[in-house]
PDB file of C-alpha atoms in Angstrom:
ATOM      1  CA  LYS A   1     -52.202  52.431   7.202  1.00  0.00           C
ATOM      2  CA  GLU A   2     -52.331  53.210   3.545  1.00  0.00           C
ATOM      3  CA  SER A   3     -50.949  50.914   0.904  1.00  0.00           C
ATOM      4  CA  ASN A   4     -51.027  50.806  -2.819  1.00  0.00           C
ATOM      5  CA  GLY A   5     -51.662  47.053  -2.997  1.00  0.00           C
ATOM      6  CA  PRO A   6     -54.781  45.094  -2.061  1.00  0.00           C
ATOM      7  CA  THR A   7     -55.383  44.548   1.637  1.00  0.00           C
ATOM      8  CA  ASP A   8     -57.060  41.564   3.293  1.00  0.00           C
ATOM      9  CA  CYS A   9     -60.488  43.121   2.787  1.00  0.00           C
ATOM     10  CA  TYR A  10     -59.914  43.471  -0.916  1.00  0.00           C
ATOM     11  CA  ALA A  11     -58.526  39.926  -1.138  1.00  0.00           C
ATOM     12  CA  ALA A  12     -61.669  38.570   0.523  1.00  0.00           C
ATOM     13  CA  ILE A  13     -63.893  40.558  -1.860  1.00  0.00           C
ATOM     14  CA  SER A  14     -61.966  39.348  -4.893  1.00  0.00           C
ATOM     15  CA  GLN A  15     -62.245  35.767  -3.573  1.00  0.00           C
ATOM     16  CA  VAL A  16     -66.027  36.100  -3.295  1.00  0.00           C
ATOM     17  CA  ASP A  17     -66.225  37.660  -6.765  1.00  0.00           C
ATOM     18  CA  ARG A  18     -64.160  34.818  -8.235  1.00  0.00           C
ATOM     19  CA  LEU A  19     -66.309  32.155  -6.539  1.00  0.00           C
ATOM     20  CA  GLN A  20     -69.488  33.808  -7.756  1.00  0.00           C
ATOM     21  CA  SER A  21     -68.217  34.160 -11.299  1.00  0.00           C
ATOM     22  CA  GLU A  22     -67.020  30.523 -11.716  1.00  0.00           C
ATOM     23  CA  PRO A  23     -69.448  27.936 -13.091  1.00  0.00           C
ATOM     24  CA  GLU A  24     -71.357  25.570 -10.815  1.00  0.00           C
ATOM     25  CA  SER A  25     -69.518  22.489 -12.127  1.00  0.00           C
ATOM     26  CA  ILE A  26     -66.095  23.920 -11.231  1.00  0.00           C
ATOM     27  CA  ARG A  27     -67.306  24.933  -7.775  1.00  0.00           C
ATOM     28  CA  LYS A  28     -68.722  21.454  -7.227  1.00  0.00           C
ATOM     29  CA  TRP A  29     -65.481  19.830  -8.426  1.00  0.00           C
ATOM     30  CA  ARG A  30     -63.455  22.107  -6.122  1.00  0.00           C
ATOM     31  CA  GLU A  31     -65.576  21.088  -3.109  1.00  0.00           C
ATOM     32  CA  GLU A  32     -65.333  17.384  -3.985  1.00  0.00           C
ATOM     33  CA  GLN A  33     -61.587  17.714  -4.461  1.00  0.00           C
ATOM     34  CA  LYS A  34     -61.264  19.420  -1.081  1.00  0.00           C
ATOM     35  CA  GLU A  35     -63.254  16.626   0.617  1.00  0.00           C
ATOM     36  CA  ARG A  36     -61.218  13.952  -1.181  1.00  0.00           C
ATOM     37  CA  LEU A  37     -57.931  15.573  -0.107  1.00  0.00           C
ATOM     38  CA  GLU A  38     -59.145  15.857   3.487  1.00  0.00           C
ATOM     39  CA  GLN A  39     -60.089  12.174   3.459  1.00  0.00           C
ATOM     40  CA  LEU A  40     -56.694  11.210   1.997  1.00  0.00           C
ATOM     41  CA  ASP A  41     -54.944  13.307   4.659  1.00  0.00           C
ATOM     42  CA  ALA A  42     -56.960  11.615   7.403  1.00  0.00           C
ATOM     43  CA  ASN A  43     -56.143   8.162   5.983  1.00  0.00           C
ATOM     44  CA  SER A  44     -52.452   8.992   5.717  1.00  0.00           C
ATOM     45  CA  ARG A  45     -52.371  10.283   9.310  1.00  0.00           C
ATOM     46  CA  LYS A  46     -54.119   7.103  10.470  1.00  0.00           C
ATOM     47  CA  GLN A  47     -51.700   4.898   8.514  1.00  0.00           C
ATOM     48  CA  GLU A  48     -48.717   6.856   9.853  1.00  0.00           C
ATOM     49  CA  ALA A  49     -49.944   6.343  13.424  1.00  0.00           C
ATOM     50  CA  GLU A  50     -50.325   2.595  12.765  1.00  0.00           C
ATOM     51  CA  TRP A  51     -46.805   2.431  11.323  1.00  0.00           C
ATOM     52  CA  LYS A  52     -45.406   4.247  14.343  1.00  0.00           C
ATOM     53  CA  GLU A  53     -47.161   1.833  16.720  1.00  0.00           C
ATOM     54  CA  LYS A  54     -45.876  -1.142  14.721  1.00  0.00           C
ATOM     55  CA  ALA A  55     -42.342   0.272  14.676  1.00  0.00           C
ATOM     56  CA  ILE A  56     -42.397   0.862  18.434  1.00  0.00           C
ATOM     57  CA  LYS A  57     -43.630  -2.693  19.010  1.00  0.00           C
ATOM     58  CA  GLU A  58     -40.960  -4.195  16.743  1.00  0.00           C
ATOM     59  CA  LEU A  59     -38.266  -2.088  18.412  1.00  0.00           C
ATOM     60  CA  GLU A  60     -39.351  -3.289  21.842  1.00  0.00           C
ATOM     61  CA  GLU A  61     -39.272  -6.905  20.614  1.00  0.00           C
ATOM     62  CA  TRP A  62     -35.800  -6.354  19.154  1.00  0.00           C
ATOM     63  CA  TYR A  63     -34.545  -4.919  22.451  1.00  0.00           C
ATOM     64  CA  ALA A  64     -36.049  -7.896  24.303  1.00  0.00           C
ATOM     65  CA  ARG A  65     -34.303 -10.357  21.946  1.00  0.00           C
ATOM     66  CA  GLN A  66     -31.014  -8.468  22.280  1.00  0.00           C
ATOM     67  CA  ASP A  67     -31.303  -8.461  26.064  1.00  0.00           C
ATOM     68  CA  GLU A  68     -32.075 -12.193  26.094  1.00  0.00           C
ATOM     69  CA  LYS A  69     -29.104 -12.909  23.821  1.00  0.00           C
ATOM     70  CA  LEU A  70     -26.867 -10.753  26.026  1.00  0.00           C
ATOM     71  CA  GLN A  71     -27.981 -12.606  29.163  1.00  0.00           C
ATOM     72  CA  LYS A  72     -27.285 -15.964  27.480  1.00  0.00           C
ATOM     73  CA  THR A  73     -23.857 -14.777  26.381  1.00  0.00           C
ATOM     74  CA  LYS A  74     -23.068 -13.520  29.882  1.00  0.00           C
ATOM     75  CA  ALA A  75     -24.126 -16.840  31.404  1.00  0.00           C
ATOM     76  CA  SER A  76     -22.067 -18.885  28.939  1.00  0.00           C
ATOM     77  CA  ASN A  77     -19.035 -16.626  29.441  1.00  0.00           C
ATOM     78  CA  ARG A  78     -19.314 -16.971  33.216  1.00  0.00           C
ATOM     79  CA  ALA A  79     -19.546 -20.763  32.920  1.00  0.00           C
ATOM     80  CA  ALA A  80     -16.562 -20.860  30.549  1.00  0.00           C
ATOM     81  CA  GLU A  81     -14.561 -18.612  32.878  1.00  0.00           C
ATOM     82  CA  GLU A  82     -15.380 -20.805  35.851  1.00  0.00           C
ATOM     83  CA  ALA A  83     -14.336 -23.931  33.953  1.00  0.00           C
ATOM     84  CA  PHE A  84     -11.127 -22.199  32.836  1.00  0.00           C
ATOM     85  CA  VAL A  85     -10.272 -21.147  36.402  1.00  0.00           C
ATOM     86  CA  ASN A  86     -10.928 -24.678  37.675  1.00  0.00           C
ATOM     87  CA  ASP A  87      -8.701 -26.147  34.946  1.00  0.00           C
ATOM     88  CA  ALA A  88      -5.967 -23.580  35.634  1.00  0.00           C
ATOM     89  CA  GLU A  89      -5.632 -24.850  39.169  1.00  0.00           C
ATOM     90  CA  ASP A  90      -4.783 -28.367  37.968  1.00  0.00           C
ATOM     91  CA  VAL A  91      -1.274 -27.718  36.629  1.00  0.00           C
ATOM     92  CA  PHE A  92       0.869 -30.779  36.077  1.00  0.00           C
ATOM     93  CA  PRO A  93       4.247 -30.779  34.340  1.00  0.00           C
ATOM     94  CA  GLY A  94       3.991 -31.989  30.756  1.00  0.00           C
ATOM     95  CA  THR A  95       0.302 -31.008  30.248  1.00  0.00           C
ATOM     96  CA  GLU A  96       0.959 -27.520  28.934  1.00  0.00           C
ATOM     97  CA  TRP A  97       0.291 -28.319  25.286  1.00  0.00           C
ATOM     98  CA  GLU A  98      -2.910 -30.179  26.116  1.00  0.00           C
ATOM     99  CA  ARG A  99      -4.122 -27.064  27.955  1.00  0.00           C
ATOM    100  CA  VAL A 100      -3.128 -24.842  25.009  1.00  0.00           C
ATOM    101  CA  ALA A 101      -4.880 -27.211  22.605  1.00  0.00           C
ATOM    102  CA  GLN A 102      -8.073 -26.960  24.671  1.00  0.00           C
ATOM    103  CA  LEU A 103      -8.015 -23.182  24.368  1.00  0.00           C
ATOM    104  CA  CYS A 104      -7.459 -23.184  20.594  1.00  0.00           C
ATOM    105  CA  ASP A 105      -9.983 -23.945  17.913  1.00  0.00           C
ATOM    106  CA  PHE A 106      -8.146 -26.055  15.353  1.00  0.00           C
ATOM    107  CA  ASN A 107     -11.063 -26.263  12.941  1.00  0.00           C
ATOM    108  CA  PRO A 108     -10.597 -23.434  10.405  1.00  0.00           C
ATOM    109  CA  LYS A 109     -14.182 -23.624   9.139  1.00  0.00           C
ATOM    110  CA  SER A 110     -15.803 -23.126  12.524  1.00  0.00           C
ATOM    111  CA  SER A 111     -13.591 -20.198  13.430  1.00  0.00           C
ATOM    112  CA  LYS A 112     -15.631 -17.045  13.944  1.00  0.00           C
ATOM    113  CA  GLN A 113     -12.636 -14.730  13.854  1.00  0.00           C
ATOM    114  CA  ALA A 114     -12.194 -12.346  10.964  1.00  0.00           C
ATOM    115  CA  LYS A 115      -8.383 -12.535  11.136  1.00  0.00           C
ATOM    116  CA  ASP A 116      -6.378 -15.227   9.416  1.00  0.00           C
ATOM    117  CA  VAL A 117      -4.915 -17.403  12.164  1.00  0.00           C
ATOM    118  CA  SER A 118      -3.913 -20.364  10.009  1.00  0.00           C
ATOM    119  CA  ARG A 119      -0.176 -19.791  10.496  1.00  0.00           C
ATOM    120  CA  MET A 120      -0.530 -19.618  14.277  1.00  0.00           C
ATOM    121  CA  ARG A 121      -2.654 -22.761  14.203  1.00  0.00           C
ATOM    122  CA  SER A 122      -0.023 -24.607  12.161  1.00  0.00           C
ATOM    123  CA  VAL A 123       2.762 -23.466  14.526  1.00  0.00           C
ATOM    124  CA  LEU A 124       0.827 -24.705  17.566  1.00  0.00           C
ATOM    125  CA  ILE A 125       0.082 -28.042  15.927  1.00  0.00           C
ATOM    126  CA  SER A 126       3.729 -28.539  14.950  1.00  0.00           C
ATOM    127  CA  LEU A 127       4.884 -27.629  18.475  1.00  0.00           C
ATOM    128  CA  LYS A 128       2.360 -30.010  19.978  1.00  0.00           C
ATOM    129  CA  GLN A 129       3.586 -32.847  17.764  1.00  0.00           C
ATOM    130  CA  ALA A 130       7.271 -32.088  18.199  1.00  0.00           C
ATOM    131  CA  PRO A 131       7.899 -30.004  21.341  1.00  0.00           C
ATOM    132  CA  LEU A 132      11.013 -27.877  21.641  1.00  0.00           C
ATOM    133  CA  VAL A 133      13.894 -29.560  23.422  1.00  0.00           C
ATOM    134  CA  ARG A 134      15.867 -27.470  25.890  1.00  0.00           C
TER     135      ARG A 134
END
């Protein structure tokens, strides 16, 4: 293969010529800089590995907390459903509004819903106080 430009052999020779022609102080600085950069790279790799381990540990803890919260929510929902089913069996005439009132949260500050249900709440309260006459 013939080429007009420098080949790898010529690049290596020019590299050696350049290193031989530069002063001792520059060569020493270049070596120190190379060592310093290698040390910084090693430290950054070590720190990155520590961060990854910490992130994995925190993620596992988060999943454990989420799972625990989910289990608590499931248990409370099951208990509430069981209580609701037991109360649904005890149907007496004239207790409909008491049962509706038990299902509704009439405290607007403790409501966790994002929707505005104040009108519905006021309608239910007015119906409870003055039921419709048929």
